[in-house]
PDB file of C-alpha atoms in Angstrom:
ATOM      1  CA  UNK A  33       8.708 -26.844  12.752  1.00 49.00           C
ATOM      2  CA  UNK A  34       7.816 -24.632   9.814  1.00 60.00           C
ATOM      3  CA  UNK A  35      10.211 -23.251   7.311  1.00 55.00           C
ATOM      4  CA  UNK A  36       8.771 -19.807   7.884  1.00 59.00           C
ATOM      5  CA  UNK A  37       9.643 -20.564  11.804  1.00 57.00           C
ATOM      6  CA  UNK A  38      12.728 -21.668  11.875  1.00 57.00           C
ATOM      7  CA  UNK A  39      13.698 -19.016   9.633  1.00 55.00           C
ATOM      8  CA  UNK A  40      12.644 -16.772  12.068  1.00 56.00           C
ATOM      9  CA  UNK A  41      14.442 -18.135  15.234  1.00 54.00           C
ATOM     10  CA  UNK A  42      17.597 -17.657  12.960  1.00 60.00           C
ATOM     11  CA  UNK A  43      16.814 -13.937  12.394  1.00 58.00           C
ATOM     12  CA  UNK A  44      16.362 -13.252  15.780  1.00 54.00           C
ATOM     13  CA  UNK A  45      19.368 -15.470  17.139  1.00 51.00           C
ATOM     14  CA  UNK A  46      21.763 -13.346  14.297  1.00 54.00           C
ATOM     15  CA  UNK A  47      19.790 -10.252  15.425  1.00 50.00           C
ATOM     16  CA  UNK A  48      21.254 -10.624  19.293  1.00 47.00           C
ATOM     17  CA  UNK A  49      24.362 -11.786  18.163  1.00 50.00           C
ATOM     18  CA  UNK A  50      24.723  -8.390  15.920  1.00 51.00           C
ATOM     19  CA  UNK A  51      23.104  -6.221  19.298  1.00 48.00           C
ATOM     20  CA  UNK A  52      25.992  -7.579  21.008  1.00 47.00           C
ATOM     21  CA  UNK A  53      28.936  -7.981  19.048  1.00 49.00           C
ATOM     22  CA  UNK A  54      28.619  -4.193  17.633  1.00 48.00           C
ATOM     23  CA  UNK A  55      28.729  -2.442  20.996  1.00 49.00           C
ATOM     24  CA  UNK A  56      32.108  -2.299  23.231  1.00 50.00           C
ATOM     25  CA  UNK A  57      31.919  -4.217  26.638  1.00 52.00           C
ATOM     26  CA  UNK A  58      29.509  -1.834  28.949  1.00 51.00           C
ATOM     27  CA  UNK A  59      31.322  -0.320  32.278  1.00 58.00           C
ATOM     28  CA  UNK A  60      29.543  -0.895  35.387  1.00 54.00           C
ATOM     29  CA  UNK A  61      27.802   2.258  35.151  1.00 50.00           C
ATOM     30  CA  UNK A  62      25.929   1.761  32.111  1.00 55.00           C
ATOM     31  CA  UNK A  63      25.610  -1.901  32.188  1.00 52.00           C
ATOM     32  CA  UNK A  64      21.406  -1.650  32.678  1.00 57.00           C
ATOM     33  CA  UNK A  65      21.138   0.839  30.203  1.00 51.00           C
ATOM     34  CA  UNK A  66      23.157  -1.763  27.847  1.00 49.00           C
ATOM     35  CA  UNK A  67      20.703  -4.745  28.905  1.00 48.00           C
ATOM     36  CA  UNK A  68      17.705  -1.982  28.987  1.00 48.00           C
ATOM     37  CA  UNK A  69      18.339  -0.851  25.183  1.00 54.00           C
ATOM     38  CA  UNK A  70      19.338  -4.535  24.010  1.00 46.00           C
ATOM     39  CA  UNK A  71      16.158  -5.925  25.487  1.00 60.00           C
ATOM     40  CA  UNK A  72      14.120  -3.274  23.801  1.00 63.00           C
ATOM     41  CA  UNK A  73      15.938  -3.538  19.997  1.00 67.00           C
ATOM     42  CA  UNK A  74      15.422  -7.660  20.799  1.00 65.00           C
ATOM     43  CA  UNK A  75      11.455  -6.931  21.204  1.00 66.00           C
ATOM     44  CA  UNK A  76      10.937  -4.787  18.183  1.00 71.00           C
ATOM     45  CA  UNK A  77      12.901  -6.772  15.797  1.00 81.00           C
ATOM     46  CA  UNK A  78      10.315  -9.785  17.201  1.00 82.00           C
ATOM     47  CA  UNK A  79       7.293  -7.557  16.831  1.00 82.00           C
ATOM     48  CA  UNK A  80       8.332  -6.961  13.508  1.00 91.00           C
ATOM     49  CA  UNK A  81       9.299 -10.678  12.573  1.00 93.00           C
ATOM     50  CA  UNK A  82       6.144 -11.854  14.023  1.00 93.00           C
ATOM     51  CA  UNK A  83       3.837  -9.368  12.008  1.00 95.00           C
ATOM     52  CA  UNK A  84       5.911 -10.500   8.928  1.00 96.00           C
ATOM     53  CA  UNK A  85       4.854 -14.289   9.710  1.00 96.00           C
ATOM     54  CA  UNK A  86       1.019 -13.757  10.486  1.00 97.00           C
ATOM     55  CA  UNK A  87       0.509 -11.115   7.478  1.00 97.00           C
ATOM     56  CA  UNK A  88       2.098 -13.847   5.131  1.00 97.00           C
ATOM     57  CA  UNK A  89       0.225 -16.443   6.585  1.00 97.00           C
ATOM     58  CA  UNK A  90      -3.044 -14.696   6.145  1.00 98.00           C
ATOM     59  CA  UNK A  91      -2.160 -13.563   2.720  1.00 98.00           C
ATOM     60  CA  UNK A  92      -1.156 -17.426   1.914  1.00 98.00           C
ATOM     61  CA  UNK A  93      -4.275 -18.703   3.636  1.00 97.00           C
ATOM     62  CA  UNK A  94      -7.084 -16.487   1.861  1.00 98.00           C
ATOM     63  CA  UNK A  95      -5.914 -14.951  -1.639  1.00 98.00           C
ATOM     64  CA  UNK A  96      -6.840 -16.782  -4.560  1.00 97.00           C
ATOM     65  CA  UNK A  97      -6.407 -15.951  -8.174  1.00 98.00           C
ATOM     66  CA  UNK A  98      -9.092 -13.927  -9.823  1.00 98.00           C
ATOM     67  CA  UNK A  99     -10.185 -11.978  -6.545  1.00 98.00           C
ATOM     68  CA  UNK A 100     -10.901  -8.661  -5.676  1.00 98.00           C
ATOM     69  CA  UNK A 101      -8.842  -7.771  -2.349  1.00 98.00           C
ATOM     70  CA  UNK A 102      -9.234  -5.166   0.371  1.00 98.00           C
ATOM     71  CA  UNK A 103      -6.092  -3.576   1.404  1.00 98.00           C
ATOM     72  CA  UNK A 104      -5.869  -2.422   4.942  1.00 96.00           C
ATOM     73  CA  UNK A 105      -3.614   0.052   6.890  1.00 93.00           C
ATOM     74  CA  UNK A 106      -0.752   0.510   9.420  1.00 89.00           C
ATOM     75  CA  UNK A 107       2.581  -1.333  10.182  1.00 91.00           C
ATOM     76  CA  UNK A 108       1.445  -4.808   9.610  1.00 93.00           C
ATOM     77  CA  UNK A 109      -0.237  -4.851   6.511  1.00 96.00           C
ATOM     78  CA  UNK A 110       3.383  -3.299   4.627  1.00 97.00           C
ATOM     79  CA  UNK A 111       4.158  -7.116   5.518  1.00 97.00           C
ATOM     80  CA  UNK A 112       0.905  -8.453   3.857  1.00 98.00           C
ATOM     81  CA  UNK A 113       1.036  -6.421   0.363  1.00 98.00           C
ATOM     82  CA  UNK A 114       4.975  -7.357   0.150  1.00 97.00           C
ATOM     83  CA  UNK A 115       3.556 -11.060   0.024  1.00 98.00           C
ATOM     84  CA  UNK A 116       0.770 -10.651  -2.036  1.00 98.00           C
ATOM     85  CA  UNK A 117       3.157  -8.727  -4.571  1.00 98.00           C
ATOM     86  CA  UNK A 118       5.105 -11.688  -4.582  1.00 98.00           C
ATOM     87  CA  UNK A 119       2.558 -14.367  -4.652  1.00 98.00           C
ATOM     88  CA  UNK A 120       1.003 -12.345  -8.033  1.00 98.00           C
ATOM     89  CA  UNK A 121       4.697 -12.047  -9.881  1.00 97.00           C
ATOM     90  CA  UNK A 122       5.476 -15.619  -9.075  1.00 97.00           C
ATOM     91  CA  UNK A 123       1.775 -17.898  -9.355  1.00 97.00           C
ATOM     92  CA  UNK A 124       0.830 -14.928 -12.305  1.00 97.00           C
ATOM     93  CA  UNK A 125      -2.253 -14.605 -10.004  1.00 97.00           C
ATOM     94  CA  UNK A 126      -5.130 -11.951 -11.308  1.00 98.00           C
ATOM     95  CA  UNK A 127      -5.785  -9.676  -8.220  1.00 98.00           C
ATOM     96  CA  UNK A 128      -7.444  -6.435  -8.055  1.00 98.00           C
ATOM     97  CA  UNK A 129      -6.283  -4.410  -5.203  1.00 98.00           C
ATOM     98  CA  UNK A 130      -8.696  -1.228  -3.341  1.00 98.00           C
ATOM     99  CA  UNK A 131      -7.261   0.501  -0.564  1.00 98.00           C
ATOM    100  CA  UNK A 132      -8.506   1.603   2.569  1.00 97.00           C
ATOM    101  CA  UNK A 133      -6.136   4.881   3.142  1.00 95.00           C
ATOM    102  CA  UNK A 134      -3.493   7.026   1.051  1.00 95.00           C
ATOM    103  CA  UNK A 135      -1.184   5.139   2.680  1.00 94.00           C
ATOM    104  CA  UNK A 136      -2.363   1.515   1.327  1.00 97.00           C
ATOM    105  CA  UNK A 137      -3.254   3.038  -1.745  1.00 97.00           C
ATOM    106  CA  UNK A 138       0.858   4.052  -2.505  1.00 97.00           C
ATOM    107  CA  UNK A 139       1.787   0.515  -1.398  1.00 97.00           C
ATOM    108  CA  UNK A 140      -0.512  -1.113  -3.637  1.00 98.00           C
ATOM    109  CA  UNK A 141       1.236   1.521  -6.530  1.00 98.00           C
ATOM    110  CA  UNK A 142       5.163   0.971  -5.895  1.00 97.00           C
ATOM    111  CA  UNK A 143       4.359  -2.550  -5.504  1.00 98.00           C
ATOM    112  CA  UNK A 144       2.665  -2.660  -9.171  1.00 97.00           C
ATOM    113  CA  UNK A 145      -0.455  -4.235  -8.419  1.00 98.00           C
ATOM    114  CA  UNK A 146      -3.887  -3.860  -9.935  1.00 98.00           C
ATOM    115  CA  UNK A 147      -5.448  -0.584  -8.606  1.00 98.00           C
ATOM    116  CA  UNK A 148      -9.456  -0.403  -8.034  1.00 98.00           C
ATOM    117  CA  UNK A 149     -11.874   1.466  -6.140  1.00 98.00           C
ATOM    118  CA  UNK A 150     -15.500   0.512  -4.770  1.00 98.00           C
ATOM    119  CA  UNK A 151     -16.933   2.399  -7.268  1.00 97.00           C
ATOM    120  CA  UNK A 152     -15.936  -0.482 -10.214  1.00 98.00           C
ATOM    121  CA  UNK A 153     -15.656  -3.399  -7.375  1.00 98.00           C
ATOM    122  CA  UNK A 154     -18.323  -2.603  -4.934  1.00 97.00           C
ATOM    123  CA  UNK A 155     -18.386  -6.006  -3.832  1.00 97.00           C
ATOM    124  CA  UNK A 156     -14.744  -7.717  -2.199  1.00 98.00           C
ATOM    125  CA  UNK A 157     -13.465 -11.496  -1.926  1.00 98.00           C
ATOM    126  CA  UNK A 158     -11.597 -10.448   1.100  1.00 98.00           C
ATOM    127  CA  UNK A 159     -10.229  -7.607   2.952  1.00 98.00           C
ATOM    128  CA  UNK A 160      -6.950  -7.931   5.018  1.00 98.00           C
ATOM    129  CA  UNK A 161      -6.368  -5.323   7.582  1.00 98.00           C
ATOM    130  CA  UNK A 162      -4.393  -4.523  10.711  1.00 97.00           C
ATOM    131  CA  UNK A 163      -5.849  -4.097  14.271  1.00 97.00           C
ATOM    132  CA  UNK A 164      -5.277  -2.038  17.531  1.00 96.00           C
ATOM    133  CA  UNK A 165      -6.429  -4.621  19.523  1.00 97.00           C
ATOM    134  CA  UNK A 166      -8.509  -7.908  19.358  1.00 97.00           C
ATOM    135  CA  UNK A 167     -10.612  -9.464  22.485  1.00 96.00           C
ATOM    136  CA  UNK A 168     -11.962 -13.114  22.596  1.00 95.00           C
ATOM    137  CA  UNK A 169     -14.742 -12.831  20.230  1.00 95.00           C
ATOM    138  CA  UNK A 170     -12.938 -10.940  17.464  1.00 97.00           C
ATOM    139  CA  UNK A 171     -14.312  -7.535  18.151  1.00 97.00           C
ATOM    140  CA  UNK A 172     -11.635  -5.006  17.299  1.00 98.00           C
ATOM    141  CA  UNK A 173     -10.447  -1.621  17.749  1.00 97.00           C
ATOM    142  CA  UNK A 174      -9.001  -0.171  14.991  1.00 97.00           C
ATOM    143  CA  UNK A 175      -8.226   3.415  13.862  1.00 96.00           C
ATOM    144  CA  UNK A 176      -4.493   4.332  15.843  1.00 94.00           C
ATOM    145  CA  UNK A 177      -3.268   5.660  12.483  1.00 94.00           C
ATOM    146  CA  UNK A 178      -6.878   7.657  11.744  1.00 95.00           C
ATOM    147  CA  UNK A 179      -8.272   4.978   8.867  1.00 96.00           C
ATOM    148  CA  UNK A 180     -11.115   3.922  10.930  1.00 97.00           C
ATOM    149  CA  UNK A 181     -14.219   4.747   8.273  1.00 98.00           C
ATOM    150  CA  UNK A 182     -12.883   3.781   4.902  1.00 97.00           C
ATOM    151  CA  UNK A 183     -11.324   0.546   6.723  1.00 98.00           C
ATOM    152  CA  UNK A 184     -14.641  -0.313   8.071  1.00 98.00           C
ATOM    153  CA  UNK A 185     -16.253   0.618   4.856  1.00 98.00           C
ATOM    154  CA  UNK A 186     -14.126  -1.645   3.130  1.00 98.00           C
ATOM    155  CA  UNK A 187     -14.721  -4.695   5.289  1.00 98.00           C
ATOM    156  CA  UNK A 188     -17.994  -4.372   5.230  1.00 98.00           C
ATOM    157  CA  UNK A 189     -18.156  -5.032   1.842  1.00 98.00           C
ATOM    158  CA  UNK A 190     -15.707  -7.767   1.613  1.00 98.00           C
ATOM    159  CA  UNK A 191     -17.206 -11.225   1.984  1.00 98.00           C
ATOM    160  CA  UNK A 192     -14.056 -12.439   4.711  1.00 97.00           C
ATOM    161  CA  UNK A 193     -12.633  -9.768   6.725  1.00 98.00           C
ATOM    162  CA  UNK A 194      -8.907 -10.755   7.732  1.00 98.00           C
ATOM    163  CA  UNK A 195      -7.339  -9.244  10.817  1.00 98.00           C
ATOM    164  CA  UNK A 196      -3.521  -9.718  11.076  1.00 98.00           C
ATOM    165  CA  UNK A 197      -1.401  -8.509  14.342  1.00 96.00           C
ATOM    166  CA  UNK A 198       1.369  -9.481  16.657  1.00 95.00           C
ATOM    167  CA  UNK A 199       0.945 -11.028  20.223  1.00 95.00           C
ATOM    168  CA  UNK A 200       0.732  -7.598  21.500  1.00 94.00           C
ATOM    169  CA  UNK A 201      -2.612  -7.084  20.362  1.00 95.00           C
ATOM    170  CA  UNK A 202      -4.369 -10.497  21.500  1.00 96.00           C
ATOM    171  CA  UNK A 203      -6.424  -9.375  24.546  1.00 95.00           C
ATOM    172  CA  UNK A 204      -9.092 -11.648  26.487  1.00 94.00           C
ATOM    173  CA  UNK A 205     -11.154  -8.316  26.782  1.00 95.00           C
ATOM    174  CA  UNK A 206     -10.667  -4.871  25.156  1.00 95.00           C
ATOM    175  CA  UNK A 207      -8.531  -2.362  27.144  1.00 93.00           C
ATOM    176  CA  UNK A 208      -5.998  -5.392  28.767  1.00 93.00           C
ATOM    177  CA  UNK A 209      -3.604  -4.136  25.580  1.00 91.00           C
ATOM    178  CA  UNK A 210      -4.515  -0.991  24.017  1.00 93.00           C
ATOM    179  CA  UNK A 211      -4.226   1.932  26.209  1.00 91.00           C
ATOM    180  CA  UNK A 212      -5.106   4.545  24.236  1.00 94.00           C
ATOM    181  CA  UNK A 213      -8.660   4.381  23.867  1.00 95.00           C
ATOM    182  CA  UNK A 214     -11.621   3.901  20.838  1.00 97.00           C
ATOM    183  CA  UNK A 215     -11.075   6.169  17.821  1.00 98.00           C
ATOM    184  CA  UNK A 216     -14.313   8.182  16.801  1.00 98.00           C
ATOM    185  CA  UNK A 217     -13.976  10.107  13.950  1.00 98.00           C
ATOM    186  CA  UNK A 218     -16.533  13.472  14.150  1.00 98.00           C
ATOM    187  CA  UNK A 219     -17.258  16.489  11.914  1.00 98.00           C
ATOM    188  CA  UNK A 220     -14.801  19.497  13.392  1.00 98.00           C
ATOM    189  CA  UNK A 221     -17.661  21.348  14.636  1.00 98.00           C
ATOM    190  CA  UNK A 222     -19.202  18.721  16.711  1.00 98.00           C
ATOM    191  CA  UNK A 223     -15.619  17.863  18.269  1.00 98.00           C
ATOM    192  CA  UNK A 224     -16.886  19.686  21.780  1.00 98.00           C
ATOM    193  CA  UNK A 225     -20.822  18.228  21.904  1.00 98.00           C
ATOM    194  CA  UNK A 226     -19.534  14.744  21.033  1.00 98.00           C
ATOM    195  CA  UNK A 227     -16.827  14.629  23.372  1.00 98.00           C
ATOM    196  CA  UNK A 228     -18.863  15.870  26.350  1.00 98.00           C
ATOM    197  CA  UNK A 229     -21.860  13.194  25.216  1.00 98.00           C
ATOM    198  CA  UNK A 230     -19.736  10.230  24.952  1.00 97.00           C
ATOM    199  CA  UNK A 231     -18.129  11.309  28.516  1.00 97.00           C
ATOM    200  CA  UNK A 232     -21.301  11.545  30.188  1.00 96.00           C
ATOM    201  CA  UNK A 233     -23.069   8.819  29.097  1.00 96.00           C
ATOM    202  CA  UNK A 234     -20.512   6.321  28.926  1.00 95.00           C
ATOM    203  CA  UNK A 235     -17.594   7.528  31.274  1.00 94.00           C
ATOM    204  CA  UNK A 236     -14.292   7.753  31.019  1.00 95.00           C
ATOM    205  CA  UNK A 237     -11.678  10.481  29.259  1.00 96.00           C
ATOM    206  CA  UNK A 238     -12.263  11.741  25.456  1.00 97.00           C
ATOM    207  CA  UNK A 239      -9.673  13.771  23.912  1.00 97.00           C
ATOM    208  CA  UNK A 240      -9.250  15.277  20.679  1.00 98.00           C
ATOM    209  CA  UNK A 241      -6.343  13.507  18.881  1.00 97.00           C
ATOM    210  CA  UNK A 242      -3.507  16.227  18.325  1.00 97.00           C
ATOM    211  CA  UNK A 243      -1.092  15.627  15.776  1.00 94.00           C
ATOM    212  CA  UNK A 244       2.701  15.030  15.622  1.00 92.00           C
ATOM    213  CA  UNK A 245       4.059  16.848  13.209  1.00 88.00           C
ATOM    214  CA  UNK A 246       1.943  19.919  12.615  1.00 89.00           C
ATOM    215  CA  UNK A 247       0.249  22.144  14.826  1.00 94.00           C
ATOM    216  CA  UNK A 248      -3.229  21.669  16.055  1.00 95.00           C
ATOM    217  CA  UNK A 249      -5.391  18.185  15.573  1.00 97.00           C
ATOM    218  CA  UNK A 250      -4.974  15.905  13.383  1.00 97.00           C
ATOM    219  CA  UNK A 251      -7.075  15.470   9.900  1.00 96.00           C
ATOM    220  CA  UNK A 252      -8.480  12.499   8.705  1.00 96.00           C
ATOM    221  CA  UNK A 253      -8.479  11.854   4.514  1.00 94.00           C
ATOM    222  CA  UNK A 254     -12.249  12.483   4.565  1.00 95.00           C
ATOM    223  CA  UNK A 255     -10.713  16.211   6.184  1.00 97.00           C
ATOM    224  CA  UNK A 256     -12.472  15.377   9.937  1.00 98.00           C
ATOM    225  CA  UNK A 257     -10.837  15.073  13.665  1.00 98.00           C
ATOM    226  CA  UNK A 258     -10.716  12.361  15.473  1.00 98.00           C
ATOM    227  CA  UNK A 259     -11.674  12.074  19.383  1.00 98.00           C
ATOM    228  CA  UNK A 260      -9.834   9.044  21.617  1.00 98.00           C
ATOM    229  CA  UNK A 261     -12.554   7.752  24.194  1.00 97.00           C
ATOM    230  CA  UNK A 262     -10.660   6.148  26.810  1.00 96.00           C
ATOM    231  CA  UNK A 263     -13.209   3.952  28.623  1.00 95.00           C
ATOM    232  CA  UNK A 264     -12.930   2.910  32.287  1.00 90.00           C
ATOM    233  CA  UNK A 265     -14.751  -0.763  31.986  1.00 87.00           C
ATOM    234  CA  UNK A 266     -15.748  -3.339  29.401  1.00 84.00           C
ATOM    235  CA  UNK A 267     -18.852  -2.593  27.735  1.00 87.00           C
ATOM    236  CA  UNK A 268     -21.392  -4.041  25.456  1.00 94.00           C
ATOM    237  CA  UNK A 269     -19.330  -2.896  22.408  1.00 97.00           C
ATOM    238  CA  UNK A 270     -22.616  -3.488  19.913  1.00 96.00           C
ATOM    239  CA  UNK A 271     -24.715  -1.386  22.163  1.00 97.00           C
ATOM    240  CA  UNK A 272     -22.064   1.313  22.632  1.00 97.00           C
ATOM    241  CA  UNK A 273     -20.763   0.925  18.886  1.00 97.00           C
ATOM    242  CA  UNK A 274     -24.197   1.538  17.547  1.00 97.00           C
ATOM    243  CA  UNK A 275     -25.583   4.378  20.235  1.00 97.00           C
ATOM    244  CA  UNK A 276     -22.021   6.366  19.557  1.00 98.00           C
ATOM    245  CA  UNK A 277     -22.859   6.277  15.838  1.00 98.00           C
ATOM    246  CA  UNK A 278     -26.631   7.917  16.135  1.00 98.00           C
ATOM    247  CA  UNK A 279     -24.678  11.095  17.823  1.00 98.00           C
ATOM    248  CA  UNK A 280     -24.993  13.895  15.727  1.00 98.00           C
ATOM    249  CA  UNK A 281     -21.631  14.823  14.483  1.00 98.00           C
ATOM    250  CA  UNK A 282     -20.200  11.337  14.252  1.00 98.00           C
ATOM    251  CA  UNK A 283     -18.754   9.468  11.058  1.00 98.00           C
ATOM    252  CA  UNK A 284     -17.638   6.435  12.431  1.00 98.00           C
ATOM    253  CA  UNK A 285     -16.524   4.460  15.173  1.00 98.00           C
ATOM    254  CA  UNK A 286     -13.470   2.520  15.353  1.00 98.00           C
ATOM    255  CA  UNK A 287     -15.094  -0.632  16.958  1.00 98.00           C
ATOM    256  CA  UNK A 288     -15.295  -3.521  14.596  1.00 98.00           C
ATOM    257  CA  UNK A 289     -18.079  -5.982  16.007  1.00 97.00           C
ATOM    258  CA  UNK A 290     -19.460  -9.310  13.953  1.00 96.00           C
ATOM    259  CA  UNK A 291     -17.243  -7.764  11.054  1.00 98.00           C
ATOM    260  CA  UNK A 292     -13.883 -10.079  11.237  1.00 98.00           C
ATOM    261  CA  UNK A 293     -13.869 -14.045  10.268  1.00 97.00           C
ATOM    262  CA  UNK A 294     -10.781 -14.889  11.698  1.00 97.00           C
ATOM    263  CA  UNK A 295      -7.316 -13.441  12.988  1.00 98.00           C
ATOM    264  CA  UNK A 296      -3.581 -14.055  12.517  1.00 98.00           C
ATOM    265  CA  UNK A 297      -1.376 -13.536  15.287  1.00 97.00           C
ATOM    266  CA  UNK A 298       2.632 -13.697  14.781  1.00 96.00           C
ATOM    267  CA  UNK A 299       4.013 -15.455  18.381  1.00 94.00           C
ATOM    268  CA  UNK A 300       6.244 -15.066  20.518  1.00 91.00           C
ATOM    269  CA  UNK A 301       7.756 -18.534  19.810  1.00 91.00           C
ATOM    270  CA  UNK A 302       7.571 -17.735  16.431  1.00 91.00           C
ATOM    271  CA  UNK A 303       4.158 -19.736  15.758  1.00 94.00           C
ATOM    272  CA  UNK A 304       0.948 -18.008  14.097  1.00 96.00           C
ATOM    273  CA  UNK A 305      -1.957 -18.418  16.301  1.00 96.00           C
ATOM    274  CA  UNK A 306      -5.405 -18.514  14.255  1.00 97.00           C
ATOM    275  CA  UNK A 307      -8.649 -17.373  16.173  1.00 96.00           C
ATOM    276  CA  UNK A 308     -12.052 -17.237  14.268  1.00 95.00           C
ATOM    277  CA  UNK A 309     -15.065 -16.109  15.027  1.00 92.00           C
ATOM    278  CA  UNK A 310     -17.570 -17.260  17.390  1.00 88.00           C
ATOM    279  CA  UNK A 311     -20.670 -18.810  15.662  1.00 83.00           C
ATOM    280  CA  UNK A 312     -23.451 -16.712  16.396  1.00 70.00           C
TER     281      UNK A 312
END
């Protein structure tokens, strides 16, 4: 058993003991709603453990000194930059850091790492990134937090595309996982004539992505919308990826196909599972 592993059963044996100890002895009445809540704080402090392990292994596994590194987006890769802030403070490693989103870019700043652009590095070592869901072959969906383009711009011109994710994302076939759909991001005026194209020539529900905490839909950081296609079946993702994109009004997709090399998955037993791609 790994260090890294049996660090983490500890975590999550001190994390139930905590859950329990801290609350008063349920009544009869609430007693499910006391096992309900308990088993629900017991899966997210796993989710989170587990992301921790696979983004460090990936990090660990595929960052060398004197490289030029693609920083993804989302929950999962806050574990990743933590590490590779570490690894540069404590090997003295030389690594040049470019961002796929505002929010990777002001990670890669409090953390004090090198800060870059593909304008003076158009050309990456790596790229480690995040991922809505994976299927069997490594083809992705990506783009839940609304990064889709520059993260696929970014892995495309990294020479090894990373993916790192929990167990919750490992899918024999796109859809078994991630309910909420393909991200497309459009140009605001072709929201409509997209939406109704997609619909009718590949089924299924597309809906413009509203956001949270404002009113109305919410805006990319290239300033466009984003549509969720919810599809019914699987698909020939290449064929759909690439007929989506020749849609007038389109930017991007957020299918990933032939782009990642391998993923990391953080388990439940507190293993990382490694998948990589199929030759083709």
């Amino acid at each position: 058993m790994t260090l890294q592993r049996r660090v983490f059963l500890r975590k999550l044996t001190a994390a139930a003991a905590s859950s329990s100890s801290s609350s008063p002895p349920p009544s009869s009445l609430c007693c499910r709603t006391h096992v309900l809540r308990f088993s629900q704080s017991a899966a997210v402090n796993m989710a989170e453990e587990v992301k921790k392990l696979a983004a460090y292994s990936a990090v660990d596994n595929n960052v060398q000194n004197n490289q030029v590194v693609g920083v993804g987006s989302g929950s999962t890769i806050v574990y990743a930059v933590d590490r590779l802030a570490e690894r540069v403070r404590q090997e003295k490693l030389n690594i040049v850091c470019v961002p796929t989103s505002f929010q990777a870019r002001q990670l890669i700043l409090q953390h004090g790492l090198a800060l870059s652009d593909l304008e003076r590095h158009p050309e990456l070592d790596v790229a480690i990134d995040g991922a809505d869901e994976v299927d069997a072959e490594l083809t992705l969906i990506k783009g839940g937090g609304g990064c889709l383009t520059q993260e696929k711009i970014v892995a495309g011109n990294s020479k090894c595309f990373v993916v790192i994710a929990d167990y919750r994302k490992d899918s024999r076939a796109l859809g078994e996982q991630w309910r909420k759909g393909v991200p497309i991001e459009v140009i605001p005026m072709a929201y409509v004539p997209v939406s109704r194209v997609i619909a009718k020539r590949f089924g299924g529900e597309v809906n413009l992505r509203m956001a949270v905490s404002k009113a109305g839909p919410v805006v990319t950081d290239n300033s466009n919308f984003i549509l969720d296609w919810k599809f019914e079946h699987v698909q020939n993702w290449s064929e759909v990826n690439t007929a989506i994109k020749m849609i007038p009004g389109v930017v991007e997709t957020g299918l990933f196909v032939n782009m990642a090399e391998r993923a990391y998955f953080g388990m439940e037993d507190g293993s990382v599972k490694v998948r990589k791609a199929p030759i083709i």
